[in-house]
């Protein structure tokens, strides 16, 4: 039972354009969501998070949008840079557990083309 | 400030053997969680340790066990290794009382069972 789904295994975007990565979840107990980026041979690195009391959170080039009714969130990266090429994971948790027990999606490999 | 450190980085074991993986959390963190990441998949939660006790557990058999020491470092033990245990094992640390925070990951231990 995949509670967090990233339906696009890969995404290719031109440098300077917007990258949009999507994530869907099924468990209505989830109310804390995080995005992680992973380079080969490294552990996941935290990017940005959002709790269900908000529908948008921004940090520099990264913005996460949450649509609770659709159980959908997205990560926008603008403008996209070559260093953004990595695998991106969406993760979710009940807020009561914070970051203690995360359920991850399968990941989306983002490639930024020069 | 050292982040999360894991050892060893790579390990090759034979079916039926036992393995111990180690993790030191980020300074100031008191909670350690372990994840298994199979090839092409997102990380899956194994268990979490806080105050030297296992607090939460994912859907993993009893062959997977752990320990947390007074200095918050942790070990993951896997007995009777199977070929399917081959994966990247990730350790994540966080600060338990702070719910709205992210987990920091180590670089992982790549376990290969032959």
Coordinates of C-alpha atoms in Angstrom, one line a residue:
Chain A
X1 CA 0.0 0.0 0.0
X2 CA 1.8 3.1 -1.3
X3 CA 0.6 5.9 0.9
X4 CA 2.8 8.5 -0.8
X5 CA 3.1 8.4 -4.6
X6 CA 5.3 10.3 -7.0
X7 CA 4.0 9.2 -10.3
X8 CA 6.7 10.7 -12.5
X9 CA 9.9 8.6 -12.2
X10 CA 11.8 11.3 -14.2
X11 CA 11.5 14.9 -15.4
X12 CA 13.7 16.9 -17.8
X13 CA 13.7 20.7 -17.7
X14 CA 15.6 23.4 -19.5
X15 CA 17.9 25.5 -17.4
X16 CA 16.2 28.7 -16.3
X17 CA 12.7 27.3 -16.6
X18 CA 10.4 26.2 -13.9
X19 CA 10.5 22.6 -12.6
X20 CA 7.3 21.2 -11.0
X21 CA 7.5 17.9 -9.1
X22 CA 4.3 16.3 -7.9
X23 CA 3.3 14.1 -5.0
X24 CA 0.0 12.5 -4.0
X25 CA -0.9 10.9 -0.6
X26 CA -3.7 8.7 0.5
X27 CA -3.5 8.8 4.3
X28 CA -5.7 11.6 5.7
X29 CA -3.7 11.5 9.0
X30 CA -0.7 13.0 7.2
X31 CA -0.4 16.7 8.0
X32 CA 3.3 17.4 7.7
X33 CA 5.1 17.2 4.4
X34 CA 8.7 17.5 3.4
X35 CA 10.8 17.5 0.3
X36 CA 14.3 16.0 0.2
X37 CA 16.9 16.1 -2.5
X38 CA 19.4 13.2 -3.0
X39 CA 22.6 13.1 -5.0
X40 CA 24.3 9.8 -5.8
X41 CA 26.3 8.4 -2.9
X42 CA 24.9 11.0 -0.5
X43 CA 22.1 10.9 2.0
X44 CA 18.9 12.8 1.4
X45 CA 19.1 16.5 2.1
X46 CA 16.2 18.5 3.5
X47 CA 14.8 21.1 1.1
X48 CA 11.5 22.5 2.4
X49 CA 8.5 21.5 4.5
X50 CA 4.9 22.5 5.0
X51 CA 2.3 21.7 7.6
X52 CA -1.4 21.4 6.8
X53 CA -2.3 24.7 8.4
X54 CA -0.7 26.4 5.3
X55 CA -1.2 25.9 1.6
X56 CA 2.1 27.4 0.5
X57 CA 5.6 27.8 1.8
X58 CA 8.5 29.5 0.1
X59 CA 12.3 29.3 0.6
X60 CA 14.3 31.1 -2.1
X61 CA 13.9 29.3 -5.4
X62 CA 11.8 26.6 -3.8
X63 CA 8.0 26.7 -3.2
X64 CA 5.8 23.9 -2.0
X65 CA 2.1 24.0 -2.5
X66 CA -0.4 21.8 -0.6
X67 CA -3.9 21.0 -1.7
X68 CA -5.4 19.2 1.2
X69 CA -8.8 18.4 -0.5
X70 CA -7.0 16.8 -3.4
X71 CA -4.3 15.2 -1.1
X72 CA -1.7 16.6 -3.5
X73 CA 1.4 18.6 -3.1
X74 CA 3.9 20.0 -5.5
X75 CA 7.4 21.5 -5.4
X76 CA 8.2 24.4 -7.7
X77 CA 11.8 25.3 -8.5
X78 CA 12.4 28.5 -10.3
X79 CA 14.6 29.2 -12.0
X80 CA 16.0 25.7 -12.4
X81 CA 19.8 25.4 -12.3
X82 CA 22.1 22.5 -13.4
X83 CA 22.9 21.8 -9.7
X84 CA 19.3 21.0 -9.1
X85 CA 19.7 17.7 -11.1
X86 CA 19.1 15.1 -8.4
X87 CA 16.4 12.7 -7.2
X88 CA 13.7 14.4 -5.3
X89 CA 11.7 12.6 -2.6
X90 CA 8.4 13.7 -1.1
X91 CA 7.8 12.5 2.5
X92 CA 4.8 12.7 4.8
X93 CA 4.1 12.2 8.5
X94 CA 1.4 13.0 11.0
X95 CA 2.5 16.3 12.7
X96 CA 2.2 14.7 16.1
X97 CA 5.2 12.6 15.0
X98 CA 7.0 15.5 13.3
X99 CA 10.0 14.2 11.5
X100 CA 10.2 11.0 13.5
X101 CA 8.6 8.6 11.1
X102 CA 8.5 9.6 7.5
X103 CA 6.7 7.9 4.7
X104 CA 8.5 8.5 1.4
X105 CA 7.4 8.4 -2.2
X106 CA 9.5 6.6 -4.8
X107 CA 11.3 9.7 -6.0
X108 CA 11.5 11.7 -9.2
X109 CA 14.8 12.1 -11.0
X110 CA 15.1 15.7 -12.2
X111 CA 17.5 16.5 -14.9
X112 CA 18.2 20.2 -15.8
X113 CA 19.5 20.6 -19.3
X114 CA 21.8 23.5 -20.2
Chain B
X1 CA 29.4 20.9 13.4
X2 CA 29.5 17.3 12.2
X3 CA 26.3 16.1 10.7
X4 CA 25.0 12.5 10.8
X5 CA 27.8 10.0 10.3
X6 CA 27.4 6.4 9.4
X7 CA 29.9 3.5 9.2
X8 CA 30.9 1.6 7.3
X9 CA 30.0 3.2 3.9
X10 CA 30.0 -0.2 2.1
X11 CA 29.7 -3.7 3.2
X12 CA 29.5 -7.1 1.6
X13 CA 28.1 -10.1 3.5
X14 CA 27.1 -13.6 2.8
X15 CA 23.6 -15.0 3.1
X16 CA 22.9 -16.1 6.6
X17 CA 25.5 -13.9 8.2
X18 CA 24.8 -11.1 10.7
X19 CA 25.7 -7.4 10.2
X20 CA 25.9 -4.3 12.4
X21 CA 25.7 -0.8 11.1
X22 CA 26.5 2.3 13.1
X23 CA 25.2 5.9 13.3
X24 CA 26.2 9.0 15.2
X25 CA 23.5 11.7 15.2
X26 CA 23.9 15.3 14.5
X27 CA 25.1 17.3 17.5
X28 CA 22.1 18.3 19.7
X29 CA 19.8 15.6 18.3
X30 CA 18.5 12.8 20.6
X31 CA 16.4 10.6 18.3
X32 CA 17.7 8.2 15.6
X33 CA 15.6 6.6 12.9
X34 CA 16.7 3.9 10.5
X35 CA 15.5 3.6 6.9
X36 CA 16.1 1.0 4.2
X37 CA 16.2 2.2 0.6
X38 CA 16.0 -0.5 -2.1
X39 CA 17.2 0.3 -5.6
X40 CA 14.7 2.6 -7.4
X41 CA 12.5 3.1 -4.3
X42 CA 12.1 5.7 -1.6
X43 CA 13.4 5.1 1.9
X44 CA 11.3 2.8 4.1
X45 CA 11.1 3.4 7.9
X46 CA 12.6 0.5 9.9
X47 CA 12.4 1.8 13.5
X48 CA 13.2 4.8 15.7
X49 CA 15.1 5.1 19.0
X50 CA 14.7 7.7 21.7
X51 CA 15.9 7.5 25.3
X52 CA 17.6 4.2 24.4
X53 CA 14.3 2.5 23.6
X54 CA 12.6 1.5 20.4
X55 CA 9.6 3.9 20.1
X56 CA 8.2 3.1 16.7
X57 CA 8.7 0.3 14.3
X58 CA 7.9 -0.1 10.6
X59 CA 6.9 -3.3 8.8
X60 CA 10.2 -5.2 9.2
X61 CA 10.8 -8.6 10.7
X62 CA 12.4 -9.3 14.0
X63 CA 15.7 -10.1 12.2
X64 CA 16.1 -6.3 12.3
X65 CA 17.0 -5.0 15.7
X66 CA 18.7 -2.0 17.1
X67 CA 20.2 -0.2 20.0
X68 CA 20.7 3.3 21.2
X69 CA 23.5 4.3 23.5
X70 CA 23.6 7.0 26.2
X71 CA 25.5 9.3 23.9
X72 CA 22.5 9.0 21.4
X73 CA 24.5 7.0 18.8
X74 CA 22.8 3.9 17.5
X75 CA 23.3 0.5 15.9
X76 CA 21.2 -1.4 13.4
X77 CA 21.6 -5.2 13.5
X78 CA 20.3 -7.6 10.9
X79 CA 20.5 -11.3 11.5
X80 CA 20.2 -14.2 9.1
X81 CA 20.8 -12.0 6.1
X82 CA 18.8 -12.6 2.9
X83 CA 19.6 -11.5 -0.6
X84 CA 16.6 -9.1 -0.4
X85 CA 18.3 -7.2 2.5
X86 CA 20.7 -5.7 -0.1
X87 CA 20.0 -2.0 0.1
X88 CA 21.2 1.4 1.2
X89 CA 20.6 1.8 4.9
X90 CA 20.1 5.4 6.0
X91 CA 20.2 6.8 9.5
X92 CA 18.3 10.0 10.3
X93 CA 18.5 12.1 13.5
X94 CA 16.2 14.7 14.9
X95 CA 15.3 16.4 18.1
X96 CA 12.3 14.7 19.7
X97 CA 10.6 17.5 21.5
X98 CA 10.5 19.7 18.4
X99 CA 7.8 18.4 16.1
X100 CA 7.9 20.9 13.3
X101 CA 11.4 20.1 12.2
X102 CA 13.2 18.1 9.6
X103 CA 15.3 14.9 10.0
X104 CA 18.9 15.0 9.0
X105 CA 20.2 12.0 7.1
X106 CA 23.6 10.4 6.9
X107 CA 25.2 9.3 3.7
X108 CA 24.1 5.7 4.2
X109 CA 25.7 2.3 4.3
X110 CA 25.4 0.3 1.1
X111 CA 24.9 -3.4 2.1
X112 CA 25.3 -6.1 -0.5
X113 CA 24.3 -9.7 0.4
X114 CA 25.8 -12.4 -1.8

